[in-house]
Backbone as CSV, one residue per row, in Angstrom:
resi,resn,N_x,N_y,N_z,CA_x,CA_y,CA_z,C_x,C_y,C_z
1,UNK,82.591,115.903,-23.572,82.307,116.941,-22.609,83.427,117.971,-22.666
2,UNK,82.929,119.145,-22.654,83.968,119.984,-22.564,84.309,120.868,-21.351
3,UNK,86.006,120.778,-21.084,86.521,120.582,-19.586,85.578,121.983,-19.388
4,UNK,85.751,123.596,-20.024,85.594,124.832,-19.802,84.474,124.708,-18.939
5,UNK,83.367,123.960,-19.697,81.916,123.476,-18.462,82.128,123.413,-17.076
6,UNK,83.401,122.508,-16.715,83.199,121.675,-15.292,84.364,122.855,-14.473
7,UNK,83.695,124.018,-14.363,84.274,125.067,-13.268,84.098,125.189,-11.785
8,UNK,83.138,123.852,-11.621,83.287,124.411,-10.422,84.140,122.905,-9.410
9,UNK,84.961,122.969,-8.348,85.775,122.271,-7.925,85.118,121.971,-6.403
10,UNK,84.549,120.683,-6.358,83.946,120.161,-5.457,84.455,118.540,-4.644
11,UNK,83.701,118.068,-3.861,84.041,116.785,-3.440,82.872,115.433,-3.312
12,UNK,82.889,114.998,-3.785,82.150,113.666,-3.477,82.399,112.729,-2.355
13,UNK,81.290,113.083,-1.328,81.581,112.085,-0.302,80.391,110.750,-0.041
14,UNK,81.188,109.959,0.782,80.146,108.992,0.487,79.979,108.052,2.150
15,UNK,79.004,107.666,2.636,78.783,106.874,3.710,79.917,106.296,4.398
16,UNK,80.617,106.774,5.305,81.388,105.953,6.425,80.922,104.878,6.702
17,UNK,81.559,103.782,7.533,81.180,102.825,8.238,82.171,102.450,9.173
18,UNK,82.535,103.651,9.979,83.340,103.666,11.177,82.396,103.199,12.252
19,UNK,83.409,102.835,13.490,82.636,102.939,14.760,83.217,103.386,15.852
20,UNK,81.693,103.896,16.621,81.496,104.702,17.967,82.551,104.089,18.591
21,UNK,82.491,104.684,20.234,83.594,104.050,21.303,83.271,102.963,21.853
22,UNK,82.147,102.241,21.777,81.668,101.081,21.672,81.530,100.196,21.644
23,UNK,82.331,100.585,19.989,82.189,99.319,18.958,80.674,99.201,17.769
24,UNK,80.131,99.711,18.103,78.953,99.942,17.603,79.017,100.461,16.348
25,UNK,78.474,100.357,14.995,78.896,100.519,13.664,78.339,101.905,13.427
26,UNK,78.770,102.954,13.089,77.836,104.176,12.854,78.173,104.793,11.450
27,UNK,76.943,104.852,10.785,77.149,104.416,9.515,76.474,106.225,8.646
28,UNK,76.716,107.585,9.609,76.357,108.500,9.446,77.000,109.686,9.336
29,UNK,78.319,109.116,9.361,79.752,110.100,8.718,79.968,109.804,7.452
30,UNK,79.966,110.966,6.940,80.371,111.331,5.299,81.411,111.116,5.483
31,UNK,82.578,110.626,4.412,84.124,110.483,4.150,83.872,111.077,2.627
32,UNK,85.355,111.629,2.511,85.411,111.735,1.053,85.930,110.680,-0.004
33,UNK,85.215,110.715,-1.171,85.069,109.882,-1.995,86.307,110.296,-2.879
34,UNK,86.097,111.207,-3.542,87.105,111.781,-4.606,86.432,113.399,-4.911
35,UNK,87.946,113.988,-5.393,87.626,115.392,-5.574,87.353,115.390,-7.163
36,UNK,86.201,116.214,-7.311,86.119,116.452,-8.956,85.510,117.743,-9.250
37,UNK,85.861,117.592,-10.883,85.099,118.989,-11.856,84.119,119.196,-12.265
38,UNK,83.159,119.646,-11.467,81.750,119.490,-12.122,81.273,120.656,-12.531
39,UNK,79.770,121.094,-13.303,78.756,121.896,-13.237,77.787,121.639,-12.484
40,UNK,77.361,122.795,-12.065,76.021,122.901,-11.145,75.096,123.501,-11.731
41,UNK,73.931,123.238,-12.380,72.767,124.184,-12.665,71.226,124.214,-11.945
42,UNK,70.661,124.673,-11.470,69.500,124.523,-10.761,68.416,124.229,-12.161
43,UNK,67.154,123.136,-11.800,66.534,122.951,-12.856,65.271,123.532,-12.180
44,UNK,64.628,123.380,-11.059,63.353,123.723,-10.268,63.918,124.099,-8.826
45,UNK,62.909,124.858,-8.079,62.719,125.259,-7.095,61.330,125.481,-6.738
46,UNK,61.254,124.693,-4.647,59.851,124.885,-4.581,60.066,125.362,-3.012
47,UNK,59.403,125.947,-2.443,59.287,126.352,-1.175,58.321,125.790,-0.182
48,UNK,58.340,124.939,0.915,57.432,124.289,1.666,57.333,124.942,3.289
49,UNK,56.315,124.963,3.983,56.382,125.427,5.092,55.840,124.502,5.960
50,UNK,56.337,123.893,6.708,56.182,122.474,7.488,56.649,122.701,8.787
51,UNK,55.699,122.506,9.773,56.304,122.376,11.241,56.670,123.833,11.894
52,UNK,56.227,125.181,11.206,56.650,126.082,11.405,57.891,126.731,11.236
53,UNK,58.643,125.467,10.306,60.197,126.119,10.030,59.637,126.313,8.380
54,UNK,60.717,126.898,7.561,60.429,126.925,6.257,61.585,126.085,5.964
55,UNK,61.508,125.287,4.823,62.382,124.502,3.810,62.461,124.948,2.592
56,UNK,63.665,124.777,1.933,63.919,125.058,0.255,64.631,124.154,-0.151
57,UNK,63.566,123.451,-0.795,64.576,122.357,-1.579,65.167,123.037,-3.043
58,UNK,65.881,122.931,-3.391,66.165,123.315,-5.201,66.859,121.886,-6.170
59,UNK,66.371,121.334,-6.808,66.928,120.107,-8.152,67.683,120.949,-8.721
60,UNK,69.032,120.038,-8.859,70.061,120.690,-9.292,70.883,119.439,-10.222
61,UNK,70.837,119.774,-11.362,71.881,118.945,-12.234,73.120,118.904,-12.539
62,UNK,73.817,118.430,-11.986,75.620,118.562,-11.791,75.943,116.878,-12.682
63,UNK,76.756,117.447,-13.518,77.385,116.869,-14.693,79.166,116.740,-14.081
64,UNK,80.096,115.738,-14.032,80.996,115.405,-13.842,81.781,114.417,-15.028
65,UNK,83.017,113.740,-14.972,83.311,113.136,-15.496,83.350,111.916,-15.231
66,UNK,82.917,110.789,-15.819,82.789,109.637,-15.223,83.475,109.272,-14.788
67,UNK,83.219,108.696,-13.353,83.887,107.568,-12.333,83.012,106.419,-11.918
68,UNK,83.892,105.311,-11.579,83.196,104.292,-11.567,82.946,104.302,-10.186
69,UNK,82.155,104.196,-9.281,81.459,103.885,-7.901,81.103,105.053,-7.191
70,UNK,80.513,105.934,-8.008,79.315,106.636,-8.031,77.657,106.160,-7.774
71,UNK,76.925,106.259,-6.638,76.012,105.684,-6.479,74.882,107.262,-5.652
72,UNK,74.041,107.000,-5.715,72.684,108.014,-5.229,72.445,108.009,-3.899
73,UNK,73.664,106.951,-2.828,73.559,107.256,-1.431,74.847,107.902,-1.401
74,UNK,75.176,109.116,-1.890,76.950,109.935,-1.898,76.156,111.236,-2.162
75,UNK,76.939,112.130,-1.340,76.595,113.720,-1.956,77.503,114.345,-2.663
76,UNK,77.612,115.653,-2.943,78.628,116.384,-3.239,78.295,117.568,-2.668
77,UNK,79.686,118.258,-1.823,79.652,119.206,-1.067,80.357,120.583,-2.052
78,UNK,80.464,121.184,-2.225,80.788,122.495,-2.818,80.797,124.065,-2.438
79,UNK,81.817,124.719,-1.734,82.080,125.810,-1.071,81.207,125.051,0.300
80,UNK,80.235,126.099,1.290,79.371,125.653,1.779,78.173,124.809,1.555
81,UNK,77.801,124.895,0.314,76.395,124.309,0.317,77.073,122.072,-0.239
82,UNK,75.640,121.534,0.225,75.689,120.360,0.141,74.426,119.834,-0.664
83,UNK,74.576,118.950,-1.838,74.043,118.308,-2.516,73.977,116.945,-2.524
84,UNK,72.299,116.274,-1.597,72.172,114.976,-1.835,71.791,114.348,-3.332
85,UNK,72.439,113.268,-3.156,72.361,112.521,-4.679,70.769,112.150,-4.925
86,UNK,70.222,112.497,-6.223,69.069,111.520,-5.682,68.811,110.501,-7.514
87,UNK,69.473,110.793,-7.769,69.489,110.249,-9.387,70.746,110.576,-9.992
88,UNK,71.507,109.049,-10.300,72.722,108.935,-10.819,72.593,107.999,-12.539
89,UNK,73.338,108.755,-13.327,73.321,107.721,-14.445,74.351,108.279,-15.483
90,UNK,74.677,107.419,-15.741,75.903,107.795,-16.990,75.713,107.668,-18.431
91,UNK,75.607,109.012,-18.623,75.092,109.938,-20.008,75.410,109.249,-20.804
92,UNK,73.938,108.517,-21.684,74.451,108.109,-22.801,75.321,106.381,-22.561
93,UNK,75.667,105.821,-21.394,76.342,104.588,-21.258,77.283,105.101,-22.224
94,UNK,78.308,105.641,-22.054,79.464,106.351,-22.584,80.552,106.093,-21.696
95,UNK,80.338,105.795,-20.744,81.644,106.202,-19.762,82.675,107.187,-19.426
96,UNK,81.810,108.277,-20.435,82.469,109.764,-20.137,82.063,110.484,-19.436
97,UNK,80.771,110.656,-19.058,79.855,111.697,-18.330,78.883,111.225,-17.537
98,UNK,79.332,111.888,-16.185,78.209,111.504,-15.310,77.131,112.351,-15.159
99,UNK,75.559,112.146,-15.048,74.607,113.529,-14.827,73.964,112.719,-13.886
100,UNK,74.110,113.731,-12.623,73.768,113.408,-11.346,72.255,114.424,-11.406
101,UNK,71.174,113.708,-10.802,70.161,115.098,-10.043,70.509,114.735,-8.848
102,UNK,69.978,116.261,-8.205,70.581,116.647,-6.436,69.731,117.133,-6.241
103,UNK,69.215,117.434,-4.871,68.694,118.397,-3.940,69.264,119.497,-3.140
104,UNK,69.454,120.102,-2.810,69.642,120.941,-2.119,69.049,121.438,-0.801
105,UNK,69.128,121.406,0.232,67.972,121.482,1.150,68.420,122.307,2.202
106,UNK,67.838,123.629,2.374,68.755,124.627,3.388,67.663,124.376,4.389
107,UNK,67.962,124.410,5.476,67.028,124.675,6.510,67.715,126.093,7.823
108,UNK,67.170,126.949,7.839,67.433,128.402,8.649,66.956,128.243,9.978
């Protein structure tokens, strides 16, 4: 992989399992995972109108360098926008390259 690709500087976060005041396990805070170098490219885009709000999802293929405990319940956040994982696999079983698909999902 070549580094010049991975311009853009993002974070991988992944499921908390802190708890409320409680005691109660709440398992719906992102923590960060690790910071990395990835690409972002959009592969599709579709537009849905549901419930009277509009949605935009966009599939987005972001390529990183392999790390080990990378899994498809972790996002990656980047400037403002946020990318859920939804397909993780390592290019080739190489242990060099990760190619993640994402979603993207703005809601206005």
């Amino acid at each position: 992989m070549r580094s010049g690709n991975l311009r853009n500087k993002a974070v991988i976060q992944q499921l908390g399992s802190g708890q409320d005041e409680f005691g109660a396990v709440n398992e719906t805070e992102f923590s960060k995972f690790k910071d990395v170098w990835c690409s972002i490219n959009p592969v599709s885009g579709k537009e849905n109108f549901n419930s009277n709000t509009d949605f935009a999802k966009t599939t987005h293929k972001i390529k990183i360098r392999y790390t080990a405990g990378i899994n498809a319940s972790m996002r990656l956040v980047w400037k403002d926008r946020v990318f859920n994982f939804v397909n993780v696999r390592n290019f080739m079983e190489s242990d060099k390259e990760i190619e993640i698909l994402a979603e993207e999902q703005i809601n206005d």
